[in-house]
Amino acid sequence: MGCIFDLDGVIVDTAKYHFQAWKKLANDLGFDFTEEQNEKLKGVSRAESLNLILQWGGVEVSDERKEELMKSKNDNYLSLIEKMQPEEVLDGVSEFLEHLSQKNVPIALGSASKNAEIILEKVGLIKYFSVLIDGNKVTKSKPDPEVFLKGAEGLGLQPKDCIVFEDAEKGLQAALDGGFYTVGVGDPDVLFEAHYCISNFKNLDIETLFKKVKSAK
Ligand code: B16
Ligand code: MG
């Protein structure tokens, strides 16, 4: 059995940095961008996020301008994540990754972010991941299962032999459509389709978790 982790909202809270960077872009273009709108961008690729933001702001721009806007948003985002520290890893995640590696459970990343590798390096967790599938390695965004299928393939496992950890509905849908066992990280009312839900990774035991997801309806 293997484990595949989403990044933003599961391992670290980079959503707050995406929010600041998108808000600056929206404000520079003359409209506002809210926390509620940011929620809708969780797990959504950079290009699709920009399209949605421009739509919400009622602004139309050329494809060339979109490229410039994405570059400027990402430069701003990179300057924010530059200062990330291991203390920003979400509760219990480091201990759980260590527990998995002690049990020889292989670990992959399945993230929409093109900055995933830099972030894992910044927070000191890259050593745990034998497979990294990020926004640079996929052609289709979540809810398409491509990112997780490539993760399972990299681990040499079938989807039915992997658990995907996800915080976003789109990501959860991707994992379910790919035939994976799923653990929702966050609000069980939002992630009700997951085989099992956790609020954080504290004191989690992988054998107990496998039993729980397998016995879920
Ligand atoms: P980047 P995940 C996703 O990460 C974020 O949730 C989403 O808000 C972001 O737009 C996307 O990565 C792309 O990020 O601009 O860094 O390539 O949740 O799939 O780990
Ligand atoms: Mg996420």
PDB file of C-alpha atoms in Angstrom, residues 31-214:
ATOM      1  CA  PHE A  31     -11.374  44.987  -8.573  1.00  0.00           C
ATOM      2  CA  ASP A  32     -11.491  43.080  -5.287  1.00  0.00           C
ATOM      3  CA  PHE A  33     -10.863  39.415  -4.569  1.00  0.00           C
ATOM      4  CA  THR A  34     -12.368  37.760  -1.490  1.00  0.00           C
ATOM      5  CA  GLU A  35     -11.447  34.850   0.795  1.00  0.00           C
ATOM      6  CA  GLU A  36     -14.628  33.098  -0.410  1.00  0.00           C
ATOM      7  CA  GLN A  37     -13.447  33.345  -4.010  1.00  0.00           C
ATOM      8  CA  ASN A  38     -10.009  32.066  -2.959  1.00  0.00           C
ATOM      9  CA  GLU A  39     -11.686  28.952  -1.502  1.00  0.00           C
ATOM     10  CA  LYS A  40     -12.980  28.116  -4.971  1.00  0.00           C
ATOM     11  CA  LEU A  41      -9.412  28.090  -6.336  1.00  0.00           C
ATOM     12  CA  LYS A  42      -8.169  25.285  -4.083  1.00  0.00           C
ATOM     13  CA  GLY A  43      -6.654  22.558  -6.258  1.00  0.00           C
ATOM     14  CA  VAL A  44      -7.316  24.618  -9.406  1.00  0.00           C
ATOM     15  CA  SER A  45      -4.347  25.236 -11.745  1.00  0.00           C
ATOM     16  CA  ARG A  46      -2.744  28.661 -12.096  1.00  0.00           C
ATOM     17  CA  ALA A  47      -4.126  29.273 -15.600  1.00  0.00           C
ATOM     18  CA  GLU A  48      -7.662  28.219 -14.656  1.00  0.00           C
ATOM     19  CA  SER A  49      -7.487  30.309 -11.482  1.00  0.00           C
ATOM     20  CA  LEU A  50      -6.567  33.405 -13.508  1.00  0.00           C
ATOM     21  CA  ASN A  51      -9.443  32.791 -15.934  1.00  0.00           C
ATOM     22  CA  LEU A  52     -11.909  32.564 -13.036  1.00  0.00           C
ATOM     23  CA  ILE A  53     -10.550  35.715 -11.347  1.00  0.00           C
ATOM     24  CA  LEU A  54     -10.750  37.728 -14.583  1.00  0.00           C
ATOM     25  CA  GLN A  55     -14.300  36.453 -15.084  1.00  0.00           C
ATOM     26  CA  TRP A  56     -15.288  37.472 -11.519  1.00  0.00           C
ATOM     27  CA  GLY A  57     -13.740  40.925 -12.085  1.00  0.00           C
ATOM     28  CA  GLY A  58     -15.462  41.286 -15.461  1.00  0.00           C
ATOM     29  CA  VAL A  59     -12.132  41.889 -17.206  1.00  0.00           C
ATOM     30  CA  GLU A  60     -11.112  40.503 -20.606  1.00  0.00           C
ATOM     31  CA  VAL A  61      -7.478  40.361 -21.688  1.00  0.00           C
ATOM     32  CA  SER A  62      -5.422  38.802 -24.506  1.00  0.00           C
ATOM     33  CA  ASP A  63      -3.635  35.459 -24.094  1.00  0.00           C
ATOM     34  CA  GLU A  64      -0.336  37.328 -24.125  1.00  0.00           C
ATOM     35  CA  ARG A  65      -1.469  39.546 -21.233  1.00  0.00           C
ATOM     36  CA  LYS A  66      -2.656  36.446 -19.345  1.00  0.00           C
ATOM     37  CA  GLU A  67       0.888  35.052 -19.532  1.00  0.00           C
ATOM     38  CA  GLU A  68       2.261  38.334 -18.130  1.00  0.00           C
ATOM     39  CA  LEU A  69      -0.319  38.352 -15.338  1.00  0.00           C
ATOM     40  CA  MET A  70       0.439  34.744 -14.372  1.00  0.00           C
ATOM     41  CA  LYS A  71       4.164  35.515 -14.307  1.00  0.00           C
ATOM     42  CA  SER A  72       3.653  38.539 -12.120  1.00  0.00           C
ATOM     43  CA  LYS A  73       1.348  36.644  -9.725  1.00  0.00           C
ATOM     44  CA  ASN A  74       3.834  33.783  -9.505  1.00  0.00           C
ATOM     45  CA  ASP A  75       6.817  36.103  -8.908  1.00  0.00           C
ATOM     46  CA  ASN A  76       4.886  37.662  -6.054  1.00  0.00           C
ATOM     47  CA  TYR A  77       3.850  34.213  -4.722  1.00  0.00           C
ATOM     48  CA  LEU A  78       7.486  33.000  -4.902  1.00  0.00           C
ATOM     49  CA  SER A  79       8.635  35.983  -2.851  1.00  0.00           C
ATOM     50  CA  LEU A  80       6.052  35.010  -0.199  1.00  0.00           C
ATOM     51  CA  ILE A  81       6.936  31.297  -0.065  1.00  0.00           C
ATOM     52  CA  GLU A  82      10.637  32.168  -0.052  1.00  0.00           C
ATOM     53  CA  LYS A  83      10.294  32.779   3.699  1.00  0.00           C
ATOM     54  CA  MET A  84       8.471  29.519   4.489  1.00  0.00           C
ATOM     55  CA  GLN A  85       9.817  27.546   7.455  1.00  0.00           C
ATOM     56  CA  PRO A  86       9.432  23.930   8.720  1.00  0.00           C
ATOM     57  CA  GLU A  87       7.162  25.368  11.489  1.00  0.00           C
ATOM     58  CA  GLU A  88       4.517  25.971   8.801  1.00  0.00           C
ATOM     59  CA  VAL A  89       3.965  22.241   8.224  1.00  0.00           C
ATOM     60  CA  LEU A  90       0.409  21.436   9.339  1.00  0.00           C
ATOM     61  CA  ASP A  91      -0.271  19.613  12.612  1.00  0.00           C
ATOM     62  CA  GLY A  92       1.045  16.055  12.807  1.00  0.00           C
ATOM     63  CA  VAL A  93       2.182  15.854   9.151  1.00  0.00           C
ATOM     64  CA  SER A  94       5.940  15.513   9.807  1.00  0.00           C
ATOM     65  CA  GLU A  95       5.337  12.824  12.443  1.00  0.00           C
ATOM     66  CA  PHE A  96       2.952  10.926  10.132  1.00  0.00           C
ATOM     67  CA  LEU A  97       5.444  11.014   7.213  1.00  0.00           C
ATOM     68  CA  GLU A  98       8.131   9.699   9.565  1.00  0.00           C
ATOM     69  CA  HIS A  99       5.725   6.967  10.764  1.00  0.00           C
ATOM     70  CA  LEU A 100       5.039   5.943   7.134  1.00  0.00           C
ATOM     71  CA  SER A 101       8.712   5.788   6.282  1.00  0.00           C
ATOM     72  CA  GLN A 102       9.399   3.662   9.399  1.00  0.00           C
ATOM     73  CA  LYS A 103       6.702   1.261   8.154  1.00  0.00           C
ATOM     74  CA  ASN A 104       8.173   1.297   4.612  1.00  0.00           C
ATOM     75  CA  VAL A 105       4.976   2.731   3.128  1.00  0.00           C
ATOM     76  CA  PRO A 106       5.952   4.522  -0.117  1.00  0.00           C
ATOM     77  CA  ILE A 107       4.958   8.189  -0.379  1.00  0.00           C
ATOM     78  CA  ALA A 108       4.080  10.335  -3.430  1.00  0.00           C
ATOM     79  CA  LEU A 109       2.980  13.921  -3.941  1.00  0.00           C
ATOM     80  CA  GLY A 110       0.001  14.720  -6.185  1.00  0.00           C
ATOM     81  CA  SER A 111      -0.268  18.502  -6.404  1.00  0.00           C
ATOM     82  CA  ALA A 112      -1.550  20.987  -8.984  1.00  0.00           C
ATOM     83  CA  SER A 113       1.210  23.398  -7.975  1.00  0.00           C
ATOM     84  CA  LYS A 114       4.191  24.047 -10.222  1.00  0.00           C
ATOM     85  CA  ASN A 115       6.019  25.255  -7.104  1.00  0.00           C
ATOM     86  CA  ALA A 116       5.522  22.052  -5.100  1.00  0.00           C
ATOM     87  CA  GLU A 117       9.166  20.975  -5.067  1.00  0.00           C
ATOM     88  CA  ILE A 118      10.437  24.350  -3.804  1.00  0.00           C
ATOM     89  CA  ILE A 119       7.833  24.306  -1.016  1.00  0.00           C
ATOM     90  CA  LEU A 120       8.694  20.758   0.136  1.00  0.00           C
ATOM     91  CA  GLU A 121      12.361  21.744   0.191  1.00  0.00           C
ATOM     92  CA  LYS A 122      11.661  24.918   2.185  1.00  0.00           C
ATOM     93  CA  VAL A 123       9.742  23.045   4.867  1.00  0.00           C
ATOM     94  CA  GLY A 124      12.246  20.159   4.993  1.00  0.00           C
ATOM     95  CA  LEU A 125       9.945  17.312   3.916  1.00  0.00           C
ATOM     96  CA  ILE A 126      11.243  16.486   0.441  1.00  0.00           C
ATOM     97  CA  LYS A 127      13.270  13.499   1.741  1.00  0.00           C
ATOM     98  CA  TYR A 128      10.086  11.528   2.431  1.00  0.00           C
ATOM     99  CA  PHE A 129       8.768  11.620  -1.159  1.00  0.00           C
ATOM    100  CA  SER A 130       9.944   8.987  -3.617  1.00  0.00           C
ATOM    101  CA  VAL A 131       7.601  10.334  -6.332  1.00  0.00           C
ATOM    102  CA  LEU A 132       6.719  13.967  -7.039  1.00  0.00           C
ATOM    103  CA  ILE A 133       3.858  14.645  -9.444  1.00  0.00           C
ATOM    104  CA  ASP A 134       3.158  18.369  -9.665  1.00  0.00           C
ATOM    105  CA  GLY A 135       1.694  20.952 -12.037  1.00  0.00           C
ATOM    106  CA  ASN A 136       4.710  20.608 -14.340  1.00  0.00           C
ATOM    107  CA  LYS A 137       4.033  16.924 -14.948  1.00  0.00           C
ATOM    108  CA  VAL A 138       0.316  16.884 -15.756  1.00  0.00           C
ATOM    109  CA  THR A 139      -1.724  18.070 -18.697  1.00  0.00           C
ATOM    110  CA  LYS A 140      -5.141  17.879 -17.032  1.00  0.00           C
ATOM    111  CA  SER A 141      -6.222  19.652 -13.838  1.00  0.00           C
ATOM    112  CA  LYS A 142      -8.093  18.118 -10.902  1.00  0.00           C
ATOM    113  CA  PRO A 143     -10.896  16.851 -10.924  1.00  0.00           C
ATOM    114  CA  ASP A 144      -9.195  14.820 -13.675  1.00  0.00           C
ATOM    115  CA  PRO A 145      -7.448  11.890 -11.909  1.00  0.00           C
ATOM    116  CA  GLU A 146      -4.223  12.216 -13.986  1.00  0.00           C
ATOM    117  CA  VAL A 147      -2.095  13.659 -11.159  1.00  0.00           C
ATOM    118  CA  PHE A 148      -2.919  10.781  -8.795  1.00  0.00           C
ATOM    119  CA  LEU A 149      -2.771   8.067 -11.477  1.00  0.00           C
ATOM    120  CA  LYS A 150       0.748   9.238 -12.335  1.00  0.00           C
ATOM    121  CA  GLY A 151       1.579   9.198  -8.608  1.00  0.00           C
ATOM    122  CA  ALA A 152       0.416   5.585  -8.270  1.00  0.00           C
ATOM    123  CA  GLU A 153       2.272   4.623 -11.444  1.00  0.00           C
ATOM    124  CA  GLY A 154       5.444   6.208 -10.063  1.00  0.00           C
ATOM    125  CA  LEU A 155       5.067   4.155  -6.885  1.00  0.00           C
ATOM    126  CA  GLY A 156       4.446   1.021  -8.979  1.00  0.00           C
ATOM    127  CA  LEU A 157       1.037   0.546  -7.338  1.00  0.00           C
ATOM    128  CA  GLN A 158      -2.583   0.255  -8.442  1.00  0.00           C
ATOM    129  CA  PRO A 159      -5.007   3.006  -7.323  1.00  0.00           C
ATOM    130  CA  LYS A 160      -6.873   0.451  -5.183  1.00  0.00           C
ATOM    131  CA  ASP A 161      -3.653  -0.003  -3.221  1.00  0.00           C
ATOM    132  CA  CYS A 162      -3.199   3.700  -2.414  1.00  0.00           C
ATOM    133  CA  ILE A 163      -4.773   6.282  -0.113  1.00  0.00           C
ATOM    134  CA  VAL A 164      -5.036   9.849  -1.416  1.00  0.00           C
ATOM    135  CA  PHE A 165      -5.100  12.656   1.185  1.00  0.00           C
ATOM    136  CA  GLU A 166      -7.012  15.707  -0.070  1.00  0.00           C
ATOM    137  CA  ASP A 167      -8.521  18.890   1.355  1.00  0.00           C
ATOM    138  CA  ALA A 168     -10.348  20.156  -1.760  1.00  0.00           C
ATOM    139  CA  GLU A 169     -13.553  18.854  -3.328  1.00  0.00           C
ATOM    140  CA  LYS A 170     -12.024  18.877  -6.812  1.00  0.00           C
ATOM    141  CA  GLY A 171      -9.044  16.876  -5.609  1.00  0.00           C
ATOM    142  CA  LEU A 172     -11.261  14.426  -3.775  1.00  0.00           C
ATOM    143  CA  GLN A 173     -13.326  13.926  -6.922  1.00  0.00           C
ATOM    144  CA  ALA A 174     -10.120  13.297  -8.896  1.00  0.00           C
ATOM    145  CA  ALA A 175      -9.025  10.606  -6.445  1.00  0.00           C
ATOM    146  CA  LEU A 176     -12.448   8.920  -6.333  1.00  0.00           C
ATOM    147  CA  ASP A 177     -12.692   8.906 -10.135  1.00  0.00           C
ATOM    148  CA  GLY A 178      -9.207   7.366 -10.282  1.00  0.00           C
ATOM    149  CA  GLY A 179     -10.328   4.471  -8.075  1.00  0.00           C
ATOM    150  CA  PHE A 180      -8.303   5.436  -4.979  1.00  0.00           C
ATOM    151  CA  TYR A 181      -9.121   5.155  -1.307  1.00  0.00           C
ATOM    152  CA  THR A 182      -9.545   8.697  -0.007  1.00  0.00           C
ATOM    153  CA  VAL A 183      -8.970  10.520   3.248  1.00  0.00           C
ATOM    154  CA  GLY A 184     -10.489  14.000   3.416  1.00  0.00           C
ATOM    155  CA  VAL A 185      -8.464  16.487   5.463  1.00  0.00           C
ATOM    156  CA  GLY A 186     -10.801  19.134   6.863  1.00  0.00           C
ATOM    157  CA  ASP A 187     -14.553  19.611   7.185  1.00  0.00           C
ATOM    158  CA  PRO A 188     -16.451  16.257   6.932  1.00  0.00           C
ATOM    159  CA  ASP A 189     -19.574  18.116   5.774  1.00  0.00           C
ATOM    160  CA  VAL A 190     -17.687  19.372   2.723  1.00  0.00           C
ATOM    161  CA  LEU A 191     -15.627  16.200   2.171  1.00  0.00           C
ATOM    162  CA  PHE A 192     -18.494  13.779   2.876  1.00  0.00           C
ATOM    163  CA  GLU A 193     -17.683  11.661  -0.185  1.00  0.00           C
ATOM    164  CA  ALA A 194     -14.286  10.646   1.211  1.00  0.00           C
ATOM    165  CA  HIS A 195     -13.901   7.113   2.602  1.00  0.00           C
ATOM    166  CA  TYR A 196     -12.751   8.686   5.859  1.00  0.00           C
ATOM    167  CA  CYS A 197     -12.148  12.217   7.187  1.00  0.00           C
ATOM    168  CA  ILE A 198      -9.561  13.625   9.573  1.00  0.00           C
ATOM    169  CA  SER A 199      -9.180  17.136  10.959  1.00  0.00           C
ATOM    170  CA  ASN A 200      -5.374  16.792  11.190  1.00  0.00           C
ATOM    171  CA  PHE A 201      -2.635  14.140  11.115  1.00  0.00           C
ATOM    172  CA  LYS A 202      -1.974  14.002  14.859  1.00  0.00           C
ATOM    173  CA  ASN A 203      -1.577  10.470  16.291  1.00  0.00           C
ATOM    174  CA  LEU A 204      -2.601   8.786  13.049  1.00  0.00           C
ATOM    175  CA  ASP A 205      -1.677   5.133  12.607  1.00  0.00           C
ATOM    176  CA  ILE A 206      -1.479   3.844   9.032  1.00  0.00           C
ATOM    177  CA  GLU A 207      -2.674   0.307   9.752  1.00  0.00           C
ATOM    178  CA  THR A 208      -5.784   1.559  11.561  1.00  0.00           C
ATOM    179  CA  LEU A 209      -6.380   4.044   8.736  1.00  0.00           C
ATOM    180  CA  PHE A 210      -6.172   1.371   6.022  1.00  0.00           C
ATOM    181  CA  LYS A 211      -8.749  -0.695   7.930  1.00  0.00           C
ATOM    182  CA  LYS A 212     -11.037   2.326   8.217  1.00  0.00           C
ATOM    183  CA  VAL A 213     -10.949   3.272   4.520  1.00  0.00           C
ATOM    184  CA  LYS A 214     -11.372  -0.325   3.407  1.00  0.00           C
TER     185      LYS A 214
END
